[in-house]
Coordinates of C-alpha atoms in Angstrom, one line a residue:
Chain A
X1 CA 0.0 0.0 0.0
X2 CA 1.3 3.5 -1.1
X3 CA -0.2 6.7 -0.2
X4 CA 0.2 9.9 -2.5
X5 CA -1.1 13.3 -3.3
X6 CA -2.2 11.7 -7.1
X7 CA -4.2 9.3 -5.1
X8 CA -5.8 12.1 -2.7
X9 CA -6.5 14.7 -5.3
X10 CA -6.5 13.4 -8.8
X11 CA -8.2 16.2 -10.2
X12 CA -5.1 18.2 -9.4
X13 CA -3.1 16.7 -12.1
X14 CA -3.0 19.5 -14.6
X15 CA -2.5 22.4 -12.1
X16 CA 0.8 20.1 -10.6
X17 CA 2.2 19.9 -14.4
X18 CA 1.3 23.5 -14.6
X19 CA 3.1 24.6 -11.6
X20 CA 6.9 24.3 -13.8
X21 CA 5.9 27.6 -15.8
X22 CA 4.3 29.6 -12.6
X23 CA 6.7 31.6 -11.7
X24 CA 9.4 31.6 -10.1
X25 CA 10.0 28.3 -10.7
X26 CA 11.4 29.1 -14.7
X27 CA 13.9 30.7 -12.8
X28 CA 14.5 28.3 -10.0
X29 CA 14.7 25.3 -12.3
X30 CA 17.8 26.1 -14.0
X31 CA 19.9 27.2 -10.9
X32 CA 17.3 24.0 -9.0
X33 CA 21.1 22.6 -7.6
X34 CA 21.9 25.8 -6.0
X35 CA 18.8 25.4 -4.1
X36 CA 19.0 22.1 -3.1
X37 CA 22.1 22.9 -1.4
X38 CA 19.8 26.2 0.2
X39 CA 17.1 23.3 1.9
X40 CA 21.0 21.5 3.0
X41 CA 22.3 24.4 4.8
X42 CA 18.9 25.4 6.0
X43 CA 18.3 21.8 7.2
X44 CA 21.6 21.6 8.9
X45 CA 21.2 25.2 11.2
X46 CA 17.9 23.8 12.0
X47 CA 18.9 20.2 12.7
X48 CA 21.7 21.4 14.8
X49 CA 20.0 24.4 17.1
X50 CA 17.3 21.2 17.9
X51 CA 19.6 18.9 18.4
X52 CA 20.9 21.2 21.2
X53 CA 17.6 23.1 23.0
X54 CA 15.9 19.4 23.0
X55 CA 18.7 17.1 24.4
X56 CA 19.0 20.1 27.3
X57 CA 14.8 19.1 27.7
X58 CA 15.9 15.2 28.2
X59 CA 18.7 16.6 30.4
X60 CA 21.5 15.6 28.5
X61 CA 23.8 18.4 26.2
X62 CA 24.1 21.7 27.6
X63 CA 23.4 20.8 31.1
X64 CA 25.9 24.0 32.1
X65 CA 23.3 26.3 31.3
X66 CA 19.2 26.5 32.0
X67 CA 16.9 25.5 29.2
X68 CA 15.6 29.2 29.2
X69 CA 19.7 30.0 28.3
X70 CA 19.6 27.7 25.4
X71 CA 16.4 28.6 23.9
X72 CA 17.3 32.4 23.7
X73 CA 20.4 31.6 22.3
X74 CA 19.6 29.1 19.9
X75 CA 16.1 30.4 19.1
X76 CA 17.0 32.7 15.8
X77 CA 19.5 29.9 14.4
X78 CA 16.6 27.4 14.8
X79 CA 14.5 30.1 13.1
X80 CA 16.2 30.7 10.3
X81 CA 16.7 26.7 9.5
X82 CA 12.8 26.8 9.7
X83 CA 12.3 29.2 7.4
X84 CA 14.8 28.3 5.0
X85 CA 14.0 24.6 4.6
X86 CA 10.2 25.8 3.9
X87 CA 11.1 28.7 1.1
X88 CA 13.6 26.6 -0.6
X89 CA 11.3 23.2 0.2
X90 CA 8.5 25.6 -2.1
X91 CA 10.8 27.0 -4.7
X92 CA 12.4 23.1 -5.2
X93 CA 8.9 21.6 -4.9
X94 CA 7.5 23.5 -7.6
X95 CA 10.2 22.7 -10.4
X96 CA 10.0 19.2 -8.9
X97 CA 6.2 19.1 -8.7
X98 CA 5.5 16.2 -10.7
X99 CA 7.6 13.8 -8.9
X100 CA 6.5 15.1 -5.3
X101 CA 2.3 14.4 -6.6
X102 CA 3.6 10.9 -7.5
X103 CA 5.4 10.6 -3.9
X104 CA 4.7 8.9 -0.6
X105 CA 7.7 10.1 0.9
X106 CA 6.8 13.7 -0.1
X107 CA 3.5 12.7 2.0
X108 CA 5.7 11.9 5.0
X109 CA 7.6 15.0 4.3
X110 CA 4.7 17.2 4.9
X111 CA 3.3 15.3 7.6
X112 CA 6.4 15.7 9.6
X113 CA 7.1 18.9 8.6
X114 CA 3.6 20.1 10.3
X115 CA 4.3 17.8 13.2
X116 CA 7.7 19.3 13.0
X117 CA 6.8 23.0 13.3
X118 CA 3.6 22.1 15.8
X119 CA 6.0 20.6 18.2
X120 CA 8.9 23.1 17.5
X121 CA 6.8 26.4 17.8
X122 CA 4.6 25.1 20.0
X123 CA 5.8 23.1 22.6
X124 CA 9.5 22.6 22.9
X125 CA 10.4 26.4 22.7
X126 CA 7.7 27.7 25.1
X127 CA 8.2 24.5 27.4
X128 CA 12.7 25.4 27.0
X129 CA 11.7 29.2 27.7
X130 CA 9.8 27.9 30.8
X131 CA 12.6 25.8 32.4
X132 CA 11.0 22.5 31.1
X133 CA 7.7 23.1 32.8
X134 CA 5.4 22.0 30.0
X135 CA 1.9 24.6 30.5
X136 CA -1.3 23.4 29.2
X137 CA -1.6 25.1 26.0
X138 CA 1.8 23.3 25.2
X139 CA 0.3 19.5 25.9
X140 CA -2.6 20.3 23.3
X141 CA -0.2 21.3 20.6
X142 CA 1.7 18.0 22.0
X143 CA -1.6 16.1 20.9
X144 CA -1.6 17.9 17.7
X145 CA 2.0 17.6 16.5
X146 CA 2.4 13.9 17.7
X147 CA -0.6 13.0 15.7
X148 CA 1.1 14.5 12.2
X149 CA 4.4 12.7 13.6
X150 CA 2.6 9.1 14.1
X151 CA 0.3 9.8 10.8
X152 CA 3.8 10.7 9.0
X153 CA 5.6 7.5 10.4
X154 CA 2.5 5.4 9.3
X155 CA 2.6 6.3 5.6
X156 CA 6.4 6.1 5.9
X157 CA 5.8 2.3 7.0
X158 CA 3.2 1.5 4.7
X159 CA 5.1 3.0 1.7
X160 CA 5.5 0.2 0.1
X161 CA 9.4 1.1 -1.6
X162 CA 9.6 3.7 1.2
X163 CA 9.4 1.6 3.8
X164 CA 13.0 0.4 4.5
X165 CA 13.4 4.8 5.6
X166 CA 11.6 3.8 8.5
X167 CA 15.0 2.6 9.5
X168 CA 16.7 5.8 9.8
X169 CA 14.0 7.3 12.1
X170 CA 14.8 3.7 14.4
X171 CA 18.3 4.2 14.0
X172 CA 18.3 7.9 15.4
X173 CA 16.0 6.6 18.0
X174 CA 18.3 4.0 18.9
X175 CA 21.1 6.2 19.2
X176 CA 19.6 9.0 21.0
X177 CA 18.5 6.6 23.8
X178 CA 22.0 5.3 23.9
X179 CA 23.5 9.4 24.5
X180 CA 20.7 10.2 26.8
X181 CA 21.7 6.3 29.1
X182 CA 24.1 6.3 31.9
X183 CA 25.9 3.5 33.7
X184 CA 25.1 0.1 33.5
X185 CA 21.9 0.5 32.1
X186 CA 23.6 1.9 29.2
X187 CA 25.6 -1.3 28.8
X188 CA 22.1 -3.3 29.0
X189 CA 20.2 -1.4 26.7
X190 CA 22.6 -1.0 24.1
X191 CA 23.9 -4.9 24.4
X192 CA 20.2 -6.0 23.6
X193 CA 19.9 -4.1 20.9
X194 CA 22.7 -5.6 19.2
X195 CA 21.6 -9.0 20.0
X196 CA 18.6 -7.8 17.9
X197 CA 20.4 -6.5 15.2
X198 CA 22.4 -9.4 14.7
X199 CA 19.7 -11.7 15.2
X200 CA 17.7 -9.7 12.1
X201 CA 21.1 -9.9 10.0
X202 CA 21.4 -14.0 10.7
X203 CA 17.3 -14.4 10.7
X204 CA 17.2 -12.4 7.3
X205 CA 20.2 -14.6 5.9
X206 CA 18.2 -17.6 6.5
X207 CA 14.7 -16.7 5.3
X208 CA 14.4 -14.0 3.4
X209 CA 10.3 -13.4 4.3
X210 CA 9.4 -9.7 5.0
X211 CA 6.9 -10.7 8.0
X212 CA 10.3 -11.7 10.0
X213 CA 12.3 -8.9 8.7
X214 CA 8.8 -6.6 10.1
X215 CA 8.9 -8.4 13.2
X216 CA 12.3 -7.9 14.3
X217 CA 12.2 -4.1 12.7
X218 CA 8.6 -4.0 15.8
X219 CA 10.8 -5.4 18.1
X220 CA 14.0 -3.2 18.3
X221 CA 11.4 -0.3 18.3
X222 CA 10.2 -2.0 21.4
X223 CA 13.0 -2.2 22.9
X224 CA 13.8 1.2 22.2
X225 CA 10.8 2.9 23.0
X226 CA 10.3 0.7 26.4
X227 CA 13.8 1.3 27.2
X228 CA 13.4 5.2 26.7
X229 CA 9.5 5.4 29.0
X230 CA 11.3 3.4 32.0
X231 CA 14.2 5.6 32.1
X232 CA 11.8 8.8 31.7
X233 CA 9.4 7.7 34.3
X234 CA 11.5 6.2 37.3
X235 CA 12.5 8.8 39.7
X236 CA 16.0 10.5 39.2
X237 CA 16.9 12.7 42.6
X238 CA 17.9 16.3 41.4
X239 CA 16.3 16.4 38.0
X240 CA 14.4 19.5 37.3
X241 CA 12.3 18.1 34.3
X242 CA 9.3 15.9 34.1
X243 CA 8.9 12.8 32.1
X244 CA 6.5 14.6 29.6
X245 CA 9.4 17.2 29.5
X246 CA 11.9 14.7 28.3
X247 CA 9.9 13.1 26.2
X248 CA 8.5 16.2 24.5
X249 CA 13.3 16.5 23.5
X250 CA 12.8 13.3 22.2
X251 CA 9.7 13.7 19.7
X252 CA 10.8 17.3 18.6
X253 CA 14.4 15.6 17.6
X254 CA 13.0 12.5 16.1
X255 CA 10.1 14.3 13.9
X256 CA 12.8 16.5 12.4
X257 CA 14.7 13.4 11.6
X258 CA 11.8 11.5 10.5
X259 CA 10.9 14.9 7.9
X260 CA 14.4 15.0 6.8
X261 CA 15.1 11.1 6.3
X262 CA 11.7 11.2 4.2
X263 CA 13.2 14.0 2.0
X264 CA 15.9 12.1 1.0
X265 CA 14.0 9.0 0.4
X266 CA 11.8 11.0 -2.5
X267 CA 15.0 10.7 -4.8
X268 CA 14.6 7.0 -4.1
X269 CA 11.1 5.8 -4.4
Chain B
X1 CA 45.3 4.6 -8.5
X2 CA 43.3 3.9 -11.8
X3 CA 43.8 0.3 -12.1
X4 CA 43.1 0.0 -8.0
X5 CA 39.7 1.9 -8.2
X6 CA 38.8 -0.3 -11.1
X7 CA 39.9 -3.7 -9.1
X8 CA 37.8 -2.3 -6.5
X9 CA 34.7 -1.5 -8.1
X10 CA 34.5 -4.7 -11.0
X11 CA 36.4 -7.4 -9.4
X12 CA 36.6 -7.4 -5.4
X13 CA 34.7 -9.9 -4.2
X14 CA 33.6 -11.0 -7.4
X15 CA 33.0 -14.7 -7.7
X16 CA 33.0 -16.8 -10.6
X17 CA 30.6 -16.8 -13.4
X18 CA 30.1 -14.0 -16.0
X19 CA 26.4 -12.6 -13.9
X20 CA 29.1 -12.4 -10.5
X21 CA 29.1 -9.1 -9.3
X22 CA 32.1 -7.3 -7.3
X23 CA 30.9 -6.1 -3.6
X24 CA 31.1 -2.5 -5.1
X25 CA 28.6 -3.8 -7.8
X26 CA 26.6 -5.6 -5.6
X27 CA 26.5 -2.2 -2.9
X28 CA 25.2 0.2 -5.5
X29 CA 22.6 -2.1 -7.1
X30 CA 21.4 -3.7 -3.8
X31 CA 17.6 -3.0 -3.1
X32 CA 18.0 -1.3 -0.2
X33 CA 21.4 -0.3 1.6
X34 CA 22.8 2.2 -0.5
X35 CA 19.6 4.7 -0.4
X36 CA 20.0 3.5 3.6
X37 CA 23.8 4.8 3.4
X38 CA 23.0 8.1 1.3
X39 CA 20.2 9.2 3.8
X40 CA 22.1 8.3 7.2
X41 CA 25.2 10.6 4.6
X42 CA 22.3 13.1 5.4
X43 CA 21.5 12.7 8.9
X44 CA 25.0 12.7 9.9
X45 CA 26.0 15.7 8.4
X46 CA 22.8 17.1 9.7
X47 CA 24.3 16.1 13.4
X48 CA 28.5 16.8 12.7
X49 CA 27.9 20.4 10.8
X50 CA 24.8 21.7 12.4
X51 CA 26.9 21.3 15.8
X52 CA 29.8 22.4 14.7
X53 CA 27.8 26.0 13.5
X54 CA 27.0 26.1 17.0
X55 CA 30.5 25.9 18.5
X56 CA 31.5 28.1 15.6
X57 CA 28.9 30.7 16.1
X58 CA 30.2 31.0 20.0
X59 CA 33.3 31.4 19.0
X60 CA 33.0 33.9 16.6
X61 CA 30.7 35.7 19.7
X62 CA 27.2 35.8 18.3
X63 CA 25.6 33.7 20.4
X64 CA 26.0 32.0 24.2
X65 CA 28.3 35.0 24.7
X66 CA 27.3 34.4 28.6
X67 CA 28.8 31.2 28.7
X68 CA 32.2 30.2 28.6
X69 CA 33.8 28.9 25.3
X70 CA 35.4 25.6 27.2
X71 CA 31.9 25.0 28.3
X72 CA 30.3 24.8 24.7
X73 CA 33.0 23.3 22.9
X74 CA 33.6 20.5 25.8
X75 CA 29.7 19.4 25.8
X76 CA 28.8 19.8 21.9
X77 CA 32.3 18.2 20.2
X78 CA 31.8 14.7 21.4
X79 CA 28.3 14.9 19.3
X80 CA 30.4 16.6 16.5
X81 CA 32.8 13.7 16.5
X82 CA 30.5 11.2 16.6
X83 CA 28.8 12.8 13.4
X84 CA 31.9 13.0 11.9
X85 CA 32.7 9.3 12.2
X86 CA 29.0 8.4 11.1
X87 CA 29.9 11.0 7.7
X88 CA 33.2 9.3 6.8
X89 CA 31.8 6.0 7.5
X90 CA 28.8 6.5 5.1
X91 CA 30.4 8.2 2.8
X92 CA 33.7 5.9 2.4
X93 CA 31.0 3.1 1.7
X94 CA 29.6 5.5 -0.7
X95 CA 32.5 6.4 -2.5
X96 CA 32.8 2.1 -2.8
X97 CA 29.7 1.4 -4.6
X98 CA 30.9 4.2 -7.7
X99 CA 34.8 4.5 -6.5
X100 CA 35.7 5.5 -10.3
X101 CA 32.8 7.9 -11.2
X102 CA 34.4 9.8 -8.0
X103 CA 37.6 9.6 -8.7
X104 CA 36.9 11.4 -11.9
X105 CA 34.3 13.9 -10.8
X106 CA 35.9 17.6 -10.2
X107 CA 33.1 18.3 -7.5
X108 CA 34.6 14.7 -5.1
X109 CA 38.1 16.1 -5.9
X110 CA 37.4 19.6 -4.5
X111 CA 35.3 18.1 -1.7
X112 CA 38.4 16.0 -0.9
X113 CA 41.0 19.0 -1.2
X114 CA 38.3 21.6 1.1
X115 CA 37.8 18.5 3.5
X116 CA 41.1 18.4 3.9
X117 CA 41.5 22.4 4.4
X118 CA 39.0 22.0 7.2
X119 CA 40.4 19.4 9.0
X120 CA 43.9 21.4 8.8
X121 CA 42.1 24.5 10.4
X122 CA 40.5 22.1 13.5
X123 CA 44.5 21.2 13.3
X124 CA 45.7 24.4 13.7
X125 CA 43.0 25.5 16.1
X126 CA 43.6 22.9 18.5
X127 CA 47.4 22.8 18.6
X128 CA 48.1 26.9 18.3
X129 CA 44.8 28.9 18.8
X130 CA 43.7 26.8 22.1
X131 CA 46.6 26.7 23.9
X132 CA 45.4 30.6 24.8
X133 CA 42.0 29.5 26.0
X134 CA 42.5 30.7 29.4
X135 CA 43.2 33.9 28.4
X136 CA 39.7 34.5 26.2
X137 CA 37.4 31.7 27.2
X138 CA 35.3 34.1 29.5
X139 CA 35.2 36.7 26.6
X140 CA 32.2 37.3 25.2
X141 CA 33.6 38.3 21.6
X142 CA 36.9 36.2 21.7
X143 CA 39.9 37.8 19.8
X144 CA 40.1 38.2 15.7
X145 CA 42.7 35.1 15.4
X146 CA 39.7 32.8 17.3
X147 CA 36.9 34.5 14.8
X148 CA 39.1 34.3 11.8
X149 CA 39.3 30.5 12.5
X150 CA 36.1 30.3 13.3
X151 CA 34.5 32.1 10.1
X152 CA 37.4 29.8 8.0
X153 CA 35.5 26.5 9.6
X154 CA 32.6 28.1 8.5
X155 CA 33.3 28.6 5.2
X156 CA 35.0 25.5 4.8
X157 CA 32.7 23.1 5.8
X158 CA 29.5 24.9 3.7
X159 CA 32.2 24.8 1.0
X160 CA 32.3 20.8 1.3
X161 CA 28.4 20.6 1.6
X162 CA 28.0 22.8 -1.6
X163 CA 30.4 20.2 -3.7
X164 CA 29.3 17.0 -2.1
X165 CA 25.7 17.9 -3.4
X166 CA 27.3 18.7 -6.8
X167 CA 28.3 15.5 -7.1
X168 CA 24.8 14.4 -7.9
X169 CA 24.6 16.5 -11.3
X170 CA 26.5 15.5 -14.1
X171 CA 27.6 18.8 -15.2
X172 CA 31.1 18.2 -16.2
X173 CA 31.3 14.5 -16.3
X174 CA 34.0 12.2 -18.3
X175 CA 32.5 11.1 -21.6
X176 CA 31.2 14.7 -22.2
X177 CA 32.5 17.4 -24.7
X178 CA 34.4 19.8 -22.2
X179 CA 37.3 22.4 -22.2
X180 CA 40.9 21.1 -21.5
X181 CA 40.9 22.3 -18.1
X182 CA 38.0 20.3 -17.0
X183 CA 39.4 17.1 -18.6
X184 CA 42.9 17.8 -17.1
X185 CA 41.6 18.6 -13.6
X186 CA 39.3 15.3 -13.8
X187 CA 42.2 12.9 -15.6
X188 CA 39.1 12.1 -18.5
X189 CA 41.8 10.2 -20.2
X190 CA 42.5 7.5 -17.8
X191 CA 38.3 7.2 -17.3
X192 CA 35.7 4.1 -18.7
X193 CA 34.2 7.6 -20.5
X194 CA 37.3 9.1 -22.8
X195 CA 37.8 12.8 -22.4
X196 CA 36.1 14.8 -25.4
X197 CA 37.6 18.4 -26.2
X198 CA 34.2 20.7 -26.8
X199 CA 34.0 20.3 -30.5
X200 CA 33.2 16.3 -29.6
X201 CA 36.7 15.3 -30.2
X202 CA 38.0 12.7 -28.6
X203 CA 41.5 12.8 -26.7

């Protein structure tokens, strides 16, 4: 099963062929590499100032300085990456518009990109701002923007040639559970996940059936995700944030990641 | 170097039989792994660059000018190691699934020589420039020679993302009718593709 914008509004076809001689795309089409490289740079000042203000949330990073301290510092770079990736995303989207109507990763794309901007904008800035005290109106837009994050992950799953992408947004998971363990836990967590990996690599050599390839792909997540909530939740003496708080670090990274990952994958599938 | 990178990409690992593939071969036309290496390319440089921008912005005293240098560059370059590792790794598997189309592509050989420029500047930075921390860590705008090296990282490593993206387009590429400078810079010669002068002669 594959999910794309042709399927969702076929009647659109003519005004997405059109959209290569609206301008400014007859002048963003020729120079379309220079742009590309834009949505990089953009990507990367963006990528980086989130890294940063969200691992601070999980209490890992930054520790040195309050959350408050990070955000006001980081707060314009993270800005400009925003803006940039969504003016160069337009101007490369519409000289590449026939492709992206075609796409289920550009679907993924978008849906991450909302969930992206929901959770930046509306929670982990204001909740970073407040010290990691996450206010009410700031658990709504956490509703919201983890909806468009699992909606986005679920057409990136069920994408048919898309799918295997999934494994970049587990990989980041993986590793941003392994920065944010300590001690011996650490050791645990990250011994039993490669156990898993190597069991996929030696299952996968053996039978090559997608439903065992699926299961172990359901399982690492598990492990991941389980290992992650248990940390969050058990009582750590001297921490300041919440587990919502850290949790709230670890969907802003990840949806980012997930948005970015799907971009790629559009040049693939 | 020619005859290596043409070992490595059409008969390492290659086993008998004339449908065999080499390992580089059997990298670039797998179903899977090689989109998997170009987008975790991607991520990584997402994770090594966008942190180094931060420490590079500090340094250059736009932003964190409360805190101390020491403290920034001590918490954020373990992150921007490990993306570093996770870019060289990727991208020396990368550069193994098409080893000779790099080898001959102008944008890969300034990549390599800019790459190289930036990791001379960390170089210098660490072994010169540092060794004066105590004196300017505090500062909120450290002094030009800490700027200067910070703008040249800067430069340099946007410099390296620019041509790794060229890379993609086929602009200049062996086989194509080009100037001499362009086929001397990218040894067309020596390439699978011939070098063609720009009136479709071939050299």
């Amino acid at each position: 099963m594959s999910f794309n914008l042709e399927q969702l509004l076929p009647a659109a076809r003519p005004w997405v062929e059109n959209l290569v001689n609206v301008w400014p795309t007859p002048y963003v089409k020729p120079n379309f590499a220079i742009w590309e490289v834009g949505h990089i740079l953009s990507l990367i000042a963006l990528g980086g100032a989130t890294i940063l203000m969200n691992l601070r949330l999980i209490g890992v990073g930054l520790t040195q300085e309050s959350p408050s301290e990070i955000y006001r510092n980081l707060r314009a770079v993270q800005t400009v990456g925003a803006v940039g990736i969504v003016l160069t995303g337009v101007l490369i989207g519409m000289a590449n518009a026939e492709r992206l109507y075609d796409s289920a990763a550009f679907i993924v794309k978008m849906l991450a990109l909302i969930g992206g901007l929901i959770l930046t904008y509306g929670v982990s800035r204001p909740t970073a701002a407040a010290e990691g005290s996450v206010s009410k109106p700031a658990k709504a837009w956490f509703a919201l923007g983890m909806a468009f994050w699992l909606a986005a992950m679920a057409v990136f799953v069920t994408g048919g040639l898309i799918a295997p992408g999934m494994w970049h947004v587990i990989t980041g998971a993986g590793l941003l559970v392994l920065f944010v363990m300590r001690g011996r836990v650490r050791i645990v967590y990250a011994g039993v996940l490669a156990a898993l990996v190597l069991a996929q690599e030696l299952a996968t050599r053996v039978t090559d059936r997608d439903s065992i390839n699926i299961s172990f792909a359901v399982s690492i997540t598990a492990w991941i995700v389980g290992t992650a909530l248990v940390q969050f939740f058990r009582t750590d003496h001297g921490e300041e944030d919440g587990p919502l708080t850290k949790i709230i670090g670890c969907a802003t990274i990840l949806v980012w990641l997930t948005g970015a990952a799907a971009g790629r994958w559009i040049a693939f599938a | 170097m020619e005859s290596f990178l043409t070992w490595l990409q059409h008969s390492l690992g290659k086993g008998p039989g004339d449908t065999a593939q080499s390992w580089s071969e059997a990298l670039l036309e797998s179903l899977n792994l090689w989109e998997l290496l170009e987008g975790s390319h991607l991520l990584g440089l997402i994770l090594f660059v966008g942190t180094i921008l931060v420490v590079d912005l500090r340094l250059l005293g736009l932003i964190f000018r409360r805190t101390r240098v020491s403290v920034i560059s001590d918490t954020i370059l373990p992150l921007t190691v490990f993306g570093f590792a996770f870019v060289v790794i990727t991208g020396a598997a990368l550069v193994f699934a098409k080893p000779l189309l790099y080898y001959h592509s102008i944008w890969f050989r300034l990549k390599m020589i800019l790459l190289t420029l930036a990791m001379l500047n960390i170089l210098v930075f660490h072994s010169r420039i540092q060794k004066s921390q105590g004196g300017w860590d505090a500062e909120s705008v450290p002094p030009s020679k800490v700027r200067a090296a910070a703008a040249i990282s800067l430069v340099g490593w946007l410099s390296v993302i620019i041509c790794g993206r060229f890379i993609a387009y086929d602009w200049f590429e062996c086989g194509k009718p080009q100037s001499a400078l362009i086929n001397t810079v990218e040894a067309c010669k020596t390439s699978e593709r011939g070098a063609y002068t720009l009136e479709g002669k071939r050299l």
